[in-house]
Amino acid sequence: MADLKVKIHKLELKNPVMTASGTFGNGVEFDDFINVSDLGGILLKGTTLHHREGNDYPRMAETPSGMLNAVGLQNKGVDYFCESIYPNVRKYNTNVVVNVNGSTIEEYIALTERINELDDIDAIELNISCPNVKEGGMAFGTSCPMAEQVTKEVRKVYNKTMIVKLSPNVTNIAEIDKAVEFQGADSVSLVNTFLGMAIDAESRKPLLSTITGGLSGPAIKPIALRMVWQVAQAIKVPVIGMGGIMNATDAIEFMLAGATAVQIGTANFIDPKIAIKIVKGIEEYAQRHNIHQISDIIGELQM
Amino acid sequence: MADLKVKIHKLELKNPVMTASGTFGNGVEFDDFINVSDLGGILLKGTTLHHREGNDYPRMAETPSGMLNAVGLQNKGVDYFCESIYPNVRKYNTNVVVNVNGSTIEEYIALTERINELDDIDAIELNISCPNVKEGGMAFGTSCPMAEQVTKEVRKVYNKTMIVKLSPNVTNIAEIDKAVEFQGADSVSLVNTFLGMAIDAESRKPLLSTITGGLSGPAIKPIALRMVWQVAQAIKVPVIGMGGIMNATDAIEFMLAGATAVQIGTANFIDPKIAIKIVKGIEEYAQRHNIHQISDIIGELQM
Amino acid sequence: MNKKVCDLILTKKTQLNHDNYLLELQSKEPLSAINPGQFVNVLIKDASSTFLRRPFSVHEVIYATNSIVILVKTVGEGTYKLVEAELGDKIDVVFPLGNGFSLPKKDEKILLIGGGVGIAPMMQMGRESKEARAEVHFLLGARSAKDQILIDEFKQHGSVHLTTNDGSMGVEGFVIHHPIFSKKEGFDRIYCCGPDPMMHAVAKKAKALSIDCEVSLENMMACGFGVCLCCVTKTNEGNKCVCTDGPVFNIKDLEWQI
Amino acid sequence: MNKKVCDLILTKKTQLNHDNYLLELQSKEPLSAINPGQFVNVLIKDASSTFLRRPFSVHEVIYATNSIVILVKTVGEGTYKLVEAELGDKIDVVFPLGNGFSLPKKDEKILLIGGGVGIAPMMQMGRESKEARAEVHFLLGARSAKDQILIDEFKQHGSVHLTTNDGSMGVEGFVIHHPIFSKKEGFDRIYCCGPDPMMHAVAKKAKALSIDCEVSLENMMACGFGVCLCCVTKTNEGNKCVCTDGPVFNIKDLEWQI
Ligand SMILES: Cc1cc2nc3c(=O)[nH]c(=O)nc-3n(C[C@H](O)[C@H](O)[C@H](O)COP(=O)(O)OP(=O)(O)OC[C@H]3O[C@@H](n4cnc5c(N)ncnc54)[C@H](O)[C@@H]3O)c2cc1C
Ligand SMILES: Cc1cc2nc3c(=O)[nH]c(=O)nc-3n(C[C@H](O)[C@H](O)[C@H](O)COP(=O)(O)OP(=O)(O)OC[C@H]3O[C@@H](n4cnc5c(N)ncnc54)[C@H](O)[C@@H]3O)c2cc1C
Ligand SMILES: Cc1cc2nc3c(=O)[nH]c(=O)nc-3n(C[C@H](O)[C@H](O)[C@H](O)COP(=O)(O)O)c2cc1C
Ligand SMILES: Cc1cc2nc3c(=O)[nH]c(=O)nc-3n(C[C@H](O)[C@H](O)[C@H](O)COP(=O)(O)O)c2cc1C
Ligand code: FES
Ligand code: FES
């Protein structure tokens, strides 16, 4: 049996498969389907300092090989998280990561300080790339100086593993990643969703209440893969790759492109067991190719 | 019968359906399938001053709802164009537009001057967005100052309709479009392909000889539509929209988002009659919705 | 009542009219209890435009054969593909999802209103309500006589009242125009599933008559089990997921302008 | 010989072994002349991962019934879907595409080499070569006896020589190991279609023996009719499209390192 362990800074992952924030609820929704603790890690849904209602319905539109969403970070805020969600997720024997969101740097800091107090949360994912909120969000991730600043300030208050999640809606993603790495990120994760739009030709109306939303799913995989490859070459910290991963082959491709671990997003909606299936598929791939340590294939694209 | 006529600067289009450069050959390849003159216009394949061999095989990879290409502007250069292609395409009773490419501003100028001499070519499309050539190409389209400069210089030598085709691989497409408009573009067309990548997990090799290539097809439609919408709001000159248009409904969506005309790209590979079918579909839509002039729906997204 | 994702076998397919089909899906394992008003989420294979699953109400549960029956109206590629499935085919389904209707009490008089394919959940609801000894009335609205389906089947669980938009069967007009609402002895509860405008009209009527009313919403869904937060509707307690907190809501909890 | 895109009807389907099928596709209109070695480009419907058409060599042309036969080996979603088609189904095809082989002259002795599913174009080529009064020999290479198909059919157009990698039928080894190459009386022309390494080996052999040799390439294609420029191969005159300038090339025009 191949050794599937990988390491993201101080996090030890039993396998490279994590689930993407906003697509895995708080994990507990999957208890009926899988043993969540068998995953390398889970990313909880985006959390903010205060309660957020999110955007109006409709928030979703199906697209060719993908979907647009405009959830807008609906969540009950960090107090609720600490009281009602944390007790349920700390039980998992896997890395539980909180996806941290803010409209201002102060909010990012205050939220991170709260999460820092939770013993069984060993990492945060700093989301500076959400396309679905008016203030903050993507604005941080598409501008180098802003991305640098938020990373730097949050770093000051957080000593555990800090993953920074970046926006793909940029000209040169490697440039921003480098800036973020420089400010102390322990890992970067990409991609978040691409800003897109859908229209109903019959009613002439946008299909999302917010007009634009975030595109995810296999449609974006070729672009995501390219970005992961570019970023992995540009920076030294481990990269967590995602964007349209639907099966183990996709996951292997991201690892060959340079990802140390992957996150499964939209695929969870279509098959609630998919993340575990991907773990098994990676194991089979390793066996078939006589790979003893899966970490040996990271960045091993043959050119 | 609805009036399908639209206008792009001085070009009168009998309908809003054009074909995208690099996906329609020189038109003549379609003579067996359709009456090319029934289209609003055709964009010939990318032309350069000198002969170009393009990239090595493999140049293509299928992706979910799309494809990557890395053709790299293979063409025989402008001399060959004038002697051997122009005589065949001038016969079409539609707008024949040359897609102009250069590695330097001087090349863009020299090529445009040659095209300017051809009586039956009423417009050029300045491609500053090709992701598949090392020098020039996309570098022009992803930087504001460069996009401005090439537009400005070519404008000086060309008085007919100048369409500028921009790169989607940017953070803020509307910003670059504005710059280009300011420098005298008569119209902008978007999107070109998105930089993507594909890997064969079994052999661990990239599927394209150039590693990365341009993503086209329905996969990119939501992003393309969003960009067209943003650009159409930001600038005053007519916008030509494209990216994953497969049927008349898609075309209508781009028009509602603000496109005056559309270009059909990858869809031509799958159905060589598609462009004409889309003209008919738009006509049916107009009839069903009691639209007398199709130009009435441009930018008429209801919010 | 754990959720599961598994293959069910298509054991029976009945075409009811030009665009409605009954599909009977059999589970190898015994079914745990399913509430009337719950739904299933079906993976459509081999269709180029259906990326996400497609939700369908549970029309009937046949515990004796471990079968779930769904009523499918063909409206797009997903539903067309689904009804093309052949007997013996495996259908990949996540179920049971959602909350379901609250059952009436003994001797209560209830009105089950279905509009179009919104009649789907009312069959099982009618059966279980009758078993609970409620007095069951169905009010089924459709565009035209040819769209009125399953009338005999509904009659087994209660009395059936019909409306059609064109008057070709039953009362002409929408469901709310049916004289049943003006009867003196009123209903204890109304349950409704159908197009949004119809549910709004029914809710308004129920509110005016002070009758307790539950509606089953059909918001667009990405996951169906509460993780994507795409299917929300506004309630007194903020946005709630139609797939987990619903699809059935009491109208008093919804922020409808009625 | 105008190209067209139209629906052909699947009139016959024969499974030859575990992964090879013959599909007979009938045109309503009379077929114009098709050259051996030309190909058709098939739209795969209802498959979620096949965005582009799939090219297949013309295996046989039956002018009497306006039919084109293709030989399909199942290797991925597209080919699996295609062979699932049922008799009477409409198959959307662009044809005829490519150049085709150059026919031999009367009394020439020719060797038609097919490796794996590369045997596909050799049936029609064999037939027309025989009609042109050439002396036709087939050399068919496969992995194993169970992969050797259509031997009796090939025998109708010429003599058949076989190789298998495991020696379970015919000569053991690759096609170039067949003793036919060492015979004194040589061939006037060799035609070859198969996996790239095989075609390279054959080309090398042909070059060494100074025999005129044509190979049929199977580069990945997006359009199939010369507009995307994705399918190129390097020739003495620069990059040429396999779909229009090929799929058949004389090895002397290719930039192969042989
Ligand atoms: C909880 C729930 C229960 C349902 N129960 C049933 C049922 O029992 N029987 C049944 O036939 N259908 C039911 N539906 C609706 C069914 O899910 C859709 O008709 C189906 O998903 C359409 O898929 P398609 O691929 O055929 O059409 P598509 O091509 O996806 O859509 C065709 C058209 O229908 C519209 N549409 C699709 N889904 C919805 C929706 N949820 N709400 C409003 N408009 C929609 C689309 O916008 C489009 O205009 C239910 C939906 C929900 C959410
Ligand atoms: C001119 C031409 C003629 C052909 N004639 C025949 C024929 O007569 N009979 C037949 O069975 N097949 C033929 N092929 C190959 C056939 O087109 C492919 O097998 C088919 O497209 C695979 O589709 P799929 O969806 O089943 O597999 P996919 O899922 O697309 O691919 C499965 C595997 O096959 C590989 N593959 C697919 N297409 C090609 C190709 N063109 N070259 C090399 N590898 C490929 C893929 O990389 C992948 O590894 C021909 C190809 C060309 C270009
Ligand atoms: C419905 C939905 C909600 C999401 N919410 C979040 C979020 O709260 N925080 C975040 O960082 N990313 C969020 N994402 C982005 C995903 O985590 C992931 O980056 C993206 O979907 C690309 O991966 P995929 O193609 O595998 O889905 C969300 C995505 C979807 C589809
Ligand atoms: C094979 C191929 C070749 C292309 N060549 C060119 C080109 O020479 N010049 C250009 O401006 N765009 C070129 N494009 C981009 C298309 O014109 C178009 O912008 C893009 O494909 C998006 O549209 P679509 O999704 O409808 O294909 C090419 C696209 C493809 C697929
Ligand atoms: S559909 Fe995903 S939460 Fe309801
Ligand atoms: S496949 Fe498009 S040019 Fe050959």
CSV table of C-alpha atoms in Angstrom, one decimal, chain B residues 78-289:
chain,number,residue,atom,x,y,z
B,78,VAL,CA,0.9,38.6,-45.8
B,79,ASP,CA,2.4,38.2,-49.3
B,80,TYR,CA,0.8,34.8,-49.7
B,81,PHE,CA,-2.4,36.2,-48.2
B,82,CYS,CA,-2.6,39.0,-50.8
B,83,GLU,CA,-1.8,36.7,-53.7
B,84,SER,CA,-3.6,33.5,-53.0
B,85,ILE,CA,-6.2,34.0,-50.3
B,86,TYR,CA,-7.5,37.5,-51.0
B,87,PRO,CA,-8.7,36.7,-54.6
B,88,ASN,CA,-10.8,33.9,-53.2
B,89,VAL,CA,-12.4,35.7,-50.3
B,90,ARG,CA,-13.2,39.0,-52.0
B,91,LYS,CA,-15.9,37.3,-53.9
B,92,TYR,CA,-18.0,36.9,-50.7
B,93,ASN,CA,-20.9,39.3,-50.4
B,94,THR,CA,-20.2,39.9,-46.7
B,95,ASN,CA,-17.7,41.7,-44.5
B,96,VAL,CA,-14.4,40.0,-44.7
B,97,VAL,CA,-12.1,41.0,-41.8
B,98,VAL,CA,-8.4,40.2,-41.5
B,99,ASN,CA,-7.1,39.2,-38.1
B,100,VAL,CA,-3.8,41.1,-37.7
B,101,ASN,CA,-1.0,39.9,-35.5
B,102,GLY,CA,2.5,41.1,-34.8
B,103,SER,CA,5.4,40.5,-32.4
B,104,THR,CA,6.4,44.2,-32.5
B,105,ILE,CA,4.5,47.4,-33.1
B,106,GLU,CA,6.4,47.7,-36.4
B,107,GLU,CA,5.1,44.4,-37.5
B,108,TYR,CA,1.5,45.3,-36.7
B,109,ILE,CA,2.0,48.6,-38.7
B,110,ALA,CA,3.6,47.0,-41.7
B,111,LEU,CA,1.0,44.3,-41.9
B,112,THR,CA,-1.9,46.7,-41.5
B,113,GLU,CA,-0.4,48.9,-44.3
B,114,ARG,CA,-0.5,45.9,-46.7
B,115,ILE,CA,-4.0,45.0,-45.7
B,116,ASN,CA,-5.1,48.6,-46.2
B,117,GLU,CA,-4.3,48.3,-49.9
B,118,LEU,CA,-6.9,45.6,-50.4
B,119,ASP,CA,-10.1,47.2,-51.7
B,120,ASP,CA,-12.5,44.5,-50.5
B,121,ILE,CA,-11.2,44.3,-47.0
B,122,ASP,CA,-13.1,46.8,-45.0
B,123,ALA,CA,-11.9,46.1,-41.5
B,124,ILE,CA,-9.1,44.6,-39.5
B,125,GLU,CA,-9.3,42.9,-36.2
B,126,LEU,CA,-6.1,43.8,-34.2
B,127,ASN,CA,-5.3,40.6,-32.2
B,128,ILE,CA,-3.4,41.7,-29.1
B,129,SER,CA,-4.5,38.7,-27.2
B,130,CYS,CA,-3.1,35.5,-28.6
B,131,PRO,CA,-1.9,33.3,-25.8
B,132,ASN,CA,0.0,31.0,-28.0
B,133,VAL,CA,2.9,33.0,-29.2
B,134,LYS,CA,6.0,33.7,-27.2
B,135,GLU,CA,6.7,37.2,-28.3
B,136,GLY,CA,4.1,39.9,-28.5
B,137,GLY,CA,0.5,38.5,-28.7
B,138,MET,CA,-1.0,38.4,-25.3
B,139,ALA,CA,1.7,40.6,-23.8
B,140,PHE,CA,0.1,43.5,-25.6
B,141,GLY,CA,-3.4,42.7,-24.5
B,142,THR,CA,-2.6,42.2,-20.8
B,143,SER,CA,-0.9,45.5,-20.2
B,144,CYS,CA,-2.7,48.8,-20.5
B,145,PRO,CA,0.2,50.9,-21.8
B,146,MET,CA,1.1,48.3,-24.5
B,147,ALA,CA,-2.5,47.9,-25.6
B,148,GLU,CA,-2.8,51.6,-25.9
B,149,GLN,CA,0.4,52.1,-27.8
B,150,VAL,CA,-0.3,49.4,-30.5
B,151,THR,CA,-3.8,50.7,-31.0
B,152,LYS,CA,-2.6,54.2,-31.3
B,153,GLU,CA,0.1,53.4,-33.8
B,154,VAL,CA,-2.0,51.2,-36.0
B,155,ARG,CA,-4.7,53.8,-36.0
B,156,LYS,CA,-2.4,56.2,-37.6
B,157,VAL,CA,-2.0,54.1,-40.7
B,158,TYR,CA,-5.6,52.7,-41.0
B,159,ASN,CA,-8.7,54.6,-41.7
B,160,LYS,CA,-11.2,51.8,-42.3
B,161,THR,CA,-12.9,50.0,-39.4
B,162,MET,CA,-10.4,48.9,-36.7
B,163,ILE,CA,-11.6,46.3,-34.3
B,164,VAL,CA,-9.3,45.5,-31.3
B,165,LYS,CA,-9.5,42.0,-29.9
B,166,LEU,CA,-8.6,41.8,-26.3
B,167,SER,CA,-7.3,39.3,-23.9
B,168,PRO,CA,-9.5,37.8,-21.2
B,169,ASN,CA,-6.5,36.9,-19.1
B,170,VAL,CA,-6.6,40.1,-17.2
B,171,THR,CA,-7.8,41.4,-13.8
B,172,ASN,CA,-9.9,44.2,-15.2
B,173,ILE,CA,-10.8,43.9,-18.8
B,174,ALA,CA,-12.9,47.0,-18.9
B,175,GLU,CA,-9.9,49.1,-17.9
B,176,ILE,CA,-7.9,47.9,-20.9
B,177,ASP,CA,-10.9,48.3,-23.2
B,178,LYS,CA,-11.3,51.8,-22.2
B,179,ALA,CA,-7.6,52.5,-22.9
B,180,VAL,CA,-8.0,51.0,-26.3
B,181,GLU,CA,-11.1,52.9,-27.1
B,182,PHE,CA,-9.4,56.1,-26.1
B,183,GLN,CA,-6.7,55.4,-28.7
B,184,GLY,CA,-9.2,55.2,-31.5
B,185,ALA,CA,-10.5,51.7,-31.8
B,186,ASP,CA,-13.8,51.6,-33.7
B,187,SER,CA,-14.9,48.5,-31.9
B,188,VAL,CA,-13.6,45.9,-29.5
B,189,SER,CA,-14.1,42.2,-29.8
B,190,LEU,CA,-13.8,39.7,-26.9
B,191,VAL,CA,-13.0,37.2,-25.6
B,192,ASN,CA,-10.0,35.5,-27.0
B,193,THR,CA,-9.1,32.2,-25.4
B,194,PHE,CA,-8.2,31.7,-21.7
B,195,LEU,CA,-4.7,30.4,-20.9
B,196,GLY,CA,-5.2,26.8,-19.8
B,197,MET,CA,-3.3,23.5,-19.5
B,198,ALA,CA,-4.0,19.8,-19.7
B,199,ILE,CA,-1.9,16.9,-18.4
B,200,ASP,CA,-2.0,13.2,-19.2
B,201,ALA,CA,-1.9,11.6,-15.7
B,202,GLU,CA,-0.7,8.2,-17.1
B,203,SER,CA,2.4,9.5,-19.0
B,204,ARG,CA,2.7,12.5,-16.7
B,205,LYS,CA,3.2,14.7,-19.7
B,206,PRO,CA,1.4,17.9,-20.9
B,207,LEU,CA,-1.0,17.2,-23.6
B,208,LEU,CA,0.1,20.2,-25.6
B,209,SER,CA,3.6,20.7,-27.1
B,210,THR,CA,3.6,24.2,-25.6
B,211,ILE,CA,2.4,23.0,-22.2
B,212,THR,CA,-0.2,25.8,-22.0
B,213,GLY,CA,-2.8,26.7,-24.6
B,214,GLY,CA,-5.9,28.7,-25.2
B,215,LEU,CA,-9.2,27.4,-23.8
B,216,SER,CA,-12.4,28.0,-25.9
B,217,GLY,CA,-15.9,26.6,-26.1
B,218,PRO,CA,-19.0,26.6,-23.9
B,219,ALA,CA,-16.8,26.1,-20.7
B,220,ILE,CA,-15.7,29.7,-20.9
B,221,LYS,CA,-19.1,31.2,-21.9
B,222,PRO,CA,-20.1,32.4,-18.4
B,223,ILE,CA,-16.8,34.3,-18.0
B,224,ALA,CA,-16.9,35.7,-21.5
B,225,LEU,CA,-20.5,36.8,-21.1
B,226,ARG,CA,-19.6,38.6,-17.9
B,227,MET,CA,-16.6,40.3,-19.6
B,228,VAL,CA,-18.7,41.5,-22.5
B,229,TRP,CA,-21.3,42.9,-20.1
B,230,GLN,CA,-18.6,44.8,-18.1
B,231,VAL,CA,-17.0,46.1,-21.2
B,232,ALA,CA,-20.2,47.1,-22.9
B,233,GLN,CA,-21.0,49.2,-19.9
B,234,ALA,CA,-17.6,50.8,-19.8
B,235,ILE,CA,-17.2,51.9,-23.4
B,236,LYS,CA,-19.1,53.6,-26.2
B,237,VAL,CA,-17.9,51.8,-29.3
B,238,PRO,CA,-19.7,48.7,-30.4
B,239,VAL,CA,-18.6,45.4,-28.7
B,240,ILE,CA,-18.4,42.1,-30.6
B,241,GLY,CA,-19.0,39.3,-28.2
B,242,MET,CA,-17.8,35.7,-28.3
B,243,GLY,CA,-16.7,32.8,-26.2
B,244,GLY,CA,-18.5,29.4,-26.3
B,245,ILE,CA,-21.5,30.4,-28.4
B,246,MET,CA,-23.1,27.2,-29.6
B,247,ASN,CA,-26.6,28.2,-30.6
B,248,ALA,CA,-28.9,31.2,-31.1
B,249,THR,CA,-29.8,31.4,-27.5
B,250,ASP,CA,-26.2,31.9,-26.5
B,251,ALA,CA,-25.9,34.6,-29.2
B,252,ILE,CA,-28.9,36.4,-27.9
B,253,GLU,CA,-27.5,36.3,-24.4
B,254,PHE,CA,-24.3,38.1,-25.6
B,255,MET,CA,-26.4,40.7,-27.3
B,256,LEU,CA,-28.5,41.3,-24.2
B,257,ALA,CA,-25.3,41.7,-22.3
B,258,GLY,CA,-24.3,44.4,-24.7
B,259,ALA,CA,-22.8,42.9,-27.8
B,260,THR,CA,-23.7,44.5,-31.2
B,261,ALA,CA,-22.6,41.4,-33.0
B,262,VAL,CA,-21.2,38.0,-32.1
B,263,GLN,CA,-18.5,35.7,-33.4
B,264,ILE,CA,-18.9,31.9,-33.6
B,265,GLY,CA,-15.7,30.1,-32.9
B,266,THR,CA,-15.2,26.5,-31.7
B,267,ALA,CA,-18.8,25.6,-32.6
B,268,ASN,CA,-17.7,25.7,-36.3
B,269,PHE,CA,-15.6,22.6,-35.7
B,270,ILE,CA,-18.5,20.6,-34.4
B,271,ASP,CA,-21.1,21.7,-36.9
B,272,PRO,CA,-19.8,23.4,-40.0
B,273,LYS,CA,-23.4,24.8,-40.6
B,274,ILE,CA,-23.7,26.3,-37.1
B,275,ALA,CA,-23.2,29.9,-38.0
B,276,ILE,CA,-26.1,29.9,-40.5
B,277,LYS,CA,-28.2,27.9,-38.1
B,278,ILE,CA,-27.6,30.7,-35.5
B,279,VAL,CA,-28.7,33.3,-38.0
B,280,LYS,CA,-32.0,31.4,-38.4
B,281,GLY,CA,-32.3,30.9,-34.7
B,282,ILE,CA,-31.9,34.6,-34.0
B,283,GLU,CA,-34.6,35.3,-36.6
B,284,GLU,CA,-37.0,32.9,-34.9
B,285,TYR,CA,-36.3,34.4,-31.6
B,286,ALA,CA,-37.0,37.9,-33.0
B,287,GLN,CA,-40.3,36.6,-34.4
B,288,ARG,CA,-41.3,34.8,-31.3
B,289,HIS,CA,-40.6,37.9,-29.2
